[in-house]
Amino acid sequence: MAGVRMGREVDITTIERPHRKLWTYYIVSSLLAGPALPIVLLVRWFRYETLRYRFDDEGISMSWGILFRRQINLTYRRIQDIHLSSNVLERWLGLARIEIQTASGNAGAEMTIEGLLEFEALRDHLYSKMRGTTDKAASEGSSVQQELLTALHAVTEELSALRGRLDAKAEVRS
Amino acid sequence: MKALERVVVSVLKIPPPPQPPEGSPESLARFRPALPFYRYLQARWALGQFGGLVGLLVGFGFAATIPLGDWQWVLWIAESMGVVAYIGQLGFSLAALSLDYRMRWYMVSDRALRIREGIVFTHEQTMSFANIQNLEVQQGPLQRLLGIADVEVTSAGGGGRSSHGETGQRDLHRARFRGVDNAEHIRGLILERQRSFKDSGLGDTDDEQEARDLDAALIEAARGMVQAARALRA
């Protein structure tokens, strides 16, 4: 984890599968289920085996499930806030959950990214893609406007220079 | 005591203090809960423990009155297990308070805020000011007595549950600066930084505001040109 904290460069787009430690975490935390252990473990095994992440330029998609499949997509710019949570067991394994929220009507997280060792780097990456965190360079549309603005200013300047000249001439004549 | 704490921190693997959120480093302000907050936690702990004690005593009363004949000892065993558990947790929960008080970090940069808390379940929350919807300062009677308050920041999105309960699933749309003694200062700081984001915080693009500013500047320039032209005719 120290390496991640030091800001080791991680290529986010290459992340696809959760780390094997997630399976370890599932096994150990399933022990809490008591008698329901076989069922819980089976469900989690399917989840672990089918869990896929995809990070592209626009957003994240995450899918899992064999019988009941689920896929969640969200765009970076719609992210409201990002949480990083972990319990003792997860920290022992070097894992943490990234909980991502959008502005939908839900107190819980819309997407929980789990089982990644690079959680901190990923969090920072997602955060930098979120709205309001960085100044965007002027977009193409506004550069046209920018030019128009400078042209207008130039014309105004010319006009007032013209006025100045006229005034000067009038003064000479009188 | 210090050594013990170090052992606990390393066994629980409590992560080191959080990195500051995005934003310019000069603007970063760090806050900590005030010392009275520790007193507040202790008071709440004492109240909770008192409740537990009352529960145990009531249990004793029941164990004495319910006639079970030969099976009475089962009740007594259950009762004494309760007492042992109660005494056992006293020290642990009291020690946990001190760690809970110290393992809290609040940070405010010019773009975002970050809050880290928790010892067994750690939670690090990041919200950008562009997304903050409202701001609340909360203070109960005990907190007022101690001169501390909670600053609560909410982002868009609903939640069935409120964050006010300590247990259960927390409402992730809320961030709380718990037990600070400069609530007004923090509130002012957040309001001031929030003011620079003029949109609704619901997914509008950043450049939209920029484009609007540019439009306004264009109109302004055109007006200036008209004025210059008029002056020329005069």
PDB file of C-alpha atoms in Angstrom, chain B residues 86-207:
ATOM      1  CA  TYR B  86     -20.506  -5.668  30.370  1.00  0.00           C
ATOM      2  CA  ILE B  87     -17.387  -5.296  32.492  1.00  0.00           C
ATOM      3  CA  GLY B  88     -15.206  -6.585  29.686  1.00  0.00           C
ATOM      4  CA  GLN B  89     -16.419  -4.046  27.139  1.00  0.00           C
ATOM      5  CA  LEU B  90     -16.109  -1.104  29.536  1.00  0.00           C
ATOM      6  CA  GLY B  91     -12.369  -0.694  29.109  1.00  0.00           C
ATOM      7  CA  PHE B  92     -12.351  -1.382  25.390  1.00  0.00           C
ATOM      8  CA  SER B  93     -15.089   1.043  24.495  1.00  0.00           C
ATOM      9  CA  LEU B  94     -13.571   3.750  26.668  1.00  0.00           C
ATOM     10  CA  ALA B  95     -10.183   3.308  25.009  1.00  0.00           C
ATOM     11  CA  ALA B  96     -11.840   3.321  21.604  1.00  0.00           C
ATOM     12  CA  LEU B  97     -13.258   6.780  22.325  1.00  0.00           C
ATOM     13  CA  SER B  98      -9.840   8.330  22.574  1.00  0.00           C
ATOM     14  CA  LEU B  99      -8.765   6.767  19.287  1.00  0.00           C
ATOM     15  CA  ASP B 100     -12.038   7.728  17.648  1.00  0.00           C
ATOM     16  CA  TYR B 101     -11.454  11.292  18.757  1.00  0.00           C
ATOM     17  CA  ARG B 102      -7.923  11.448  17.417  1.00  0.00           C
ATOM     18  CA  MET B 103      -8.417   9.537  14.169  1.00  0.00           C
ATOM     19  CA  ARG B 104     -10.401  12.289  12.511  1.00  0.00           C
ATOM     20  CA  TRP B 105      -9.224  14.600   9.785  1.00  0.00           C
ATOM     21  CA  TYR B 106     -11.181  17.369   8.133  1.00  0.00           C
ATOM     22  CA  MET B 107      -9.743  19.161   5.137  1.00  0.00           C
ATOM     23  CA  VAL B 108     -11.063  21.977   2.991  1.00  0.00           C
ATOM     24  CA  SER B 109      -9.330  23.051  -0.202  1.00  0.00           C
ATOM     25  CA  ASP B 110     -10.601  25.610  -2.692  1.00  0.00           C
ATOM     26  CA  ARG B 111     -12.309  22.905  -4.712  1.00  0.00           C
ATOM     27  CA  ALA B 112     -13.269  20.141  -2.376  1.00  0.00           C
ATOM     28  CA  LEU B 113     -13.533  18.902   1.148  1.00  0.00           C
ATOM     29  CA  ARG B 114     -12.336  15.626   2.561  1.00  0.00           C
ATOM     30  CA  ILE B 115     -13.302  13.954   5.808  1.00  0.00           C
ATOM     31  CA  ARG B 116     -11.674  10.836   7.258  1.00  0.00           C
ATOM     32  CA  GLU B 117     -13.039   9.104  10.301  1.00  0.00           C
ATOM     33  CA  GLY B 118     -13.408   5.725  11.908  1.00  0.00           C
ATOM     34  CA  ILE B 119     -11.119   3.169  13.498  1.00  0.00           C
ATOM     35  CA  VAL B 120     -12.628  -0.249  12.778  1.00  0.00           C
ATOM     36  CA  PHE B 121     -14.610   0.935   9.783  1.00  0.00           C
ATOM     37  CA  THR B 122     -12.690   3.776   8.241  1.00  0.00           C
ATOM     38  CA  HIS B 123     -14.430   6.114   5.920  1.00  0.00           C
ATOM     39  CA  GLU B 124     -12.888   8.757   3.714  1.00  0.00           C
ATOM     40  CA  GLN B 125     -15.290  11.062   2.009  1.00  0.00           C
ATOM     41  CA  THR B 126     -14.589  13.553  -0.745  1.00  0.00           C
ATOM     42  CA  MET B 127     -17.041  16.133  -2.013  1.00  0.00           C
ATOM     43  CA  SER B 128     -16.363  18.865  -4.506  1.00  0.00           C
ATOM     44  CA  PHE B 129     -17.877  22.264  -3.814  1.00  0.00           C
ATOM     45  CA  ALA B 130     -19.471  22.271  -7.244  1.00  0.00           C
ATOM     46  CA  ASN B 131     -21.743  19.511  -5.983  1.00  0.00           C
ATOM     47  CA  ILE B 132     -22.684  20.778  -2.578  1.00  0.00           C
ATOM     48  CA  GLN B 133     -26.350  21.596  -2.182  1.00  0.00           C
ATOM     49  CA  ASN B 134     -26.764  22.824   1.347  1.00  0.00           C
ATOM     50  CA  LEU B 135     -24.974  23.477   4.547  1.00  0.00           C
ATOM     51  CA  GLU B 136     -26.217  23.020   8.075  1.00  0.00           C
ATOM     52  CA  VAL B 137     -24.822  23.732  11.507  1.00  0.00           C
ATOM     53  CA  GLN B 138     -26.231  21.466  14.201  1.00  0.00           C
ATOM     54  CA  GLN B 139     -25.860  21.819  17.926  1.00  0.00           C
ATOM     55  CA  GLY B 140     -27.563  19.903  20.704  1.00  0.00           C
ATOM     56  CA  PRO B 141     -27.920  21.126  24.294  1.00  0.00           C
ATOM     57  CA  LEU B 142     -24.901  19.170  25.497  1.00  0.00           C
ATOM     58  CA  GLN B 143     -22.845  20.390  22.554  1.00  0.00           C
ATOM     59  CA  ARG B 144     -23.866  23.977  23.239  1.00  0.00           C
ATOM     60  CA  LEU B 145     -22.748  23.562  26.836  1.00  0.00           C
ATOM     61  CA  LEU B 146     -19.359  22.376  25.582  1.00  0.00           C
ATOM     62  CA  GLY B 147     -19.151  25.006  22.870  1.00  0.00           C
ATOM     63  CA  ILE B 148     -18.922  22.656  19.907  1.00  0.00           C
ATOM     64  CA  ALA B 149     -21.128  22.015  16.896  1.00  0.00           C
ATOM     65  CA  ASP B 150     -21.450  19.781  13.841  1.00  0.00           C
ATOM     66  CA  VAL B 151     -21.244  21.220  10.343  1.00  0.00           C
ATOM     67  CA  GLU B 152     -23.160  19.077   7.903  1.00  0.00           C
ATOM     68  CA  VAL B 153     -22.735  19.339   4.170  1.00  0.00           C
ATOM     69  CA  THR B 154     -25.217  17.714   1.806  1.00  0.00           C
ATOM     70  CA  SER B 155     -24.917  16.865  -1.875  1.00  0.00           C
ATOM     71  CA  ALA B 156     -27.779  16.204  -4.278  1.00  0.00           C
ATOM     72  CA  GLY B 157     -29.661  12.955  -4.053  1.00  0.00           C
ATOM     73  CA  GLY B 158     -32.142  11.531  -1.627  1.00  0.00           C
ATOM     74  CA  GLY B 159     -31.890   8.981   1.059  1.00  0.00           C
ATOM     75  CA  GLY B 160     -34.436   6.984   2.956  1.00  0.00           C
ATOM     76  CA  ARG B 161     -32.384   7.038   6.085  1.00  0.00           C
ATOM     77  CA  SER B 162     -31.022   9.971   7.921  1.00  0.00           C
ATOM     78  CA  SER B 163     -27.445  10.150   8.967  1.00  0.00           C
ATOM     79  CA  HIS B 164     -28.367  11.117  12.482  1.00  0.00           C
ATOM     80  CA  GLY B 165     -28.479   7.546  13.725  1.00  0.00           C
ATOM     81  CA  GLU B 166     -25.065   6.199  14.592  1.00  0.00           C
ATOM     82  CA  THR B 167     -25.902   2.652  13.558  1.00  0.00           C
ATOM     83  CA  GLY B 168     -26.991   1.137  10.302  1.00  0.00           C
ATOM     84  CA  GLN B 169     -26.204   2.246   6.813  1.00  0.00           C
ATOM     85  CA  ARG B 170     -25.038   5.806   6.638  1.00  0.00           C
ATOM     86  CA  ASP B 171     -26.377   8.352   4.238  1.00  0.00           C
ATOM     87  CA  LEU B 172     -23.518   8.824   1.839  1.00  0.00           C
ATOM     88  CA  HIS B 173     -24.837  12.142   0.604  1.00  0.00           C
ATOM     89  CA  ARG B 174     -23.910  13.817   3.860  1.00  0.00           C
ATOM     90  CA  ALA B 175     -20.534  14.796   5.197  1.00  0.00           C
ATOM     91  CA  ARG B 176     -20.171  15.937   8.767  1.00  0.00           C
ATOM     92  CA  PHE B 177     -17.486  17.924  10.483  1.00  0.00           C
ATOM     93  CA  ARG B 178     -18.258  16.523  13.902  1.00  0.00           C
ATOM     94  CA  GLY B 179     -17.443  18.352  17.110  1.00  0.00           C
ATOM     95  CA  VAL B 180     -15.675  21.440  15.812  1.00  0.00           C
ATOM     96  CA  ASP B 181     -15.452  24.579  17.927  1.00  0.00           C
ATOM     97  CA  ASN B 182     -15.176  26.939  14.949  1.00  0.00           C
ATOM     98  CA  ALA B 183     -18.339  25.904  13.105  1.00  0.00           C
ATOM     99  CA  GLU B 184     -19.093  29.448  11.979  1.00  0.00           C
ATOM    100  CA  HIS B 185     -15.636  29.799  10.460  1.00  0.00           C
ATOM    101  CA  ILE B 186     -15.940  26.505   8.578  1.00  0.00           C
ATOM    102  CA  ARG B 187     -19.421  27.400   7.424  1.00  0.00           C
ATOM    103  CA  GLY B 188     -18.221  30.767   6.127  1.00  0.00           C
ATOM    104  CA  LEU B 189     -15.262  29.166   4.399  1.00  0.00           C
ATOM    105  CA  ILE B 190     -17.394  26.583   2.617  1.00  0.00           C
ATOM    106  CA  LEU B 191     -20.026  29.159   1.634  1.00  0.00           C
ATOM    107  CA  GLU B 192     -17.363  31.438   0.225  1.00  0.00           C
ATOM    108  CA  ARG B 193     -15.776  28.681  -1.826  1.00  0.00           C
ATOM    109  CA  GLN B 194     -19.108  27.334  -2.930  1.00  0.00           C
ATOM    110  CA  ARG B 195     -20.054  30.755  -4.265  1.00  0.00           C
ATOM    111  CA  SER B 196     -17.492  30.463  -7.057  1.00  0.00           C
ATOM    112  CA  PHE B 197     -19.566  27.661  -8.591  1.00  0.00           C
ATOM    113  CA  LYS B 198     -22.682  29.281  -9.921  1.00  0.00           C
ATOM    114  CA  ASP B 199     -24.438  26.295 -11.438  1.00  0.00           C
ATOM    115  CA  SER B 200     -26.923  24.012  -9.766  1.00  0.00           C
ATOM    116  CA  GLY B 201     -24.470  21.238  -9.075  1.00  0.00           C
ATOM    117  CA  LEU B 202     -26.512  18.672 -10.969  1.00  0.00           C
ATOM    118  CA  GLY B 203     -24.225  17.718 -13.781  1.00  0.00           C
ATOM    119  CA  ASP B 204     -24.076  20.914 -15.803  1.00  0.00           C
ATOM    120  CA  THR B 205     -20.824  21.142 -17.633  1.00  0.00           C
ATOM    121  CA  ASP B 206     -18.156  23.417 -16.309  1.00  0.00           C
ATOM    122  CA  ASP B 207     -17.677  25.244 -19.610  1.00  0.00           C
TER     123      ASP B 207
END
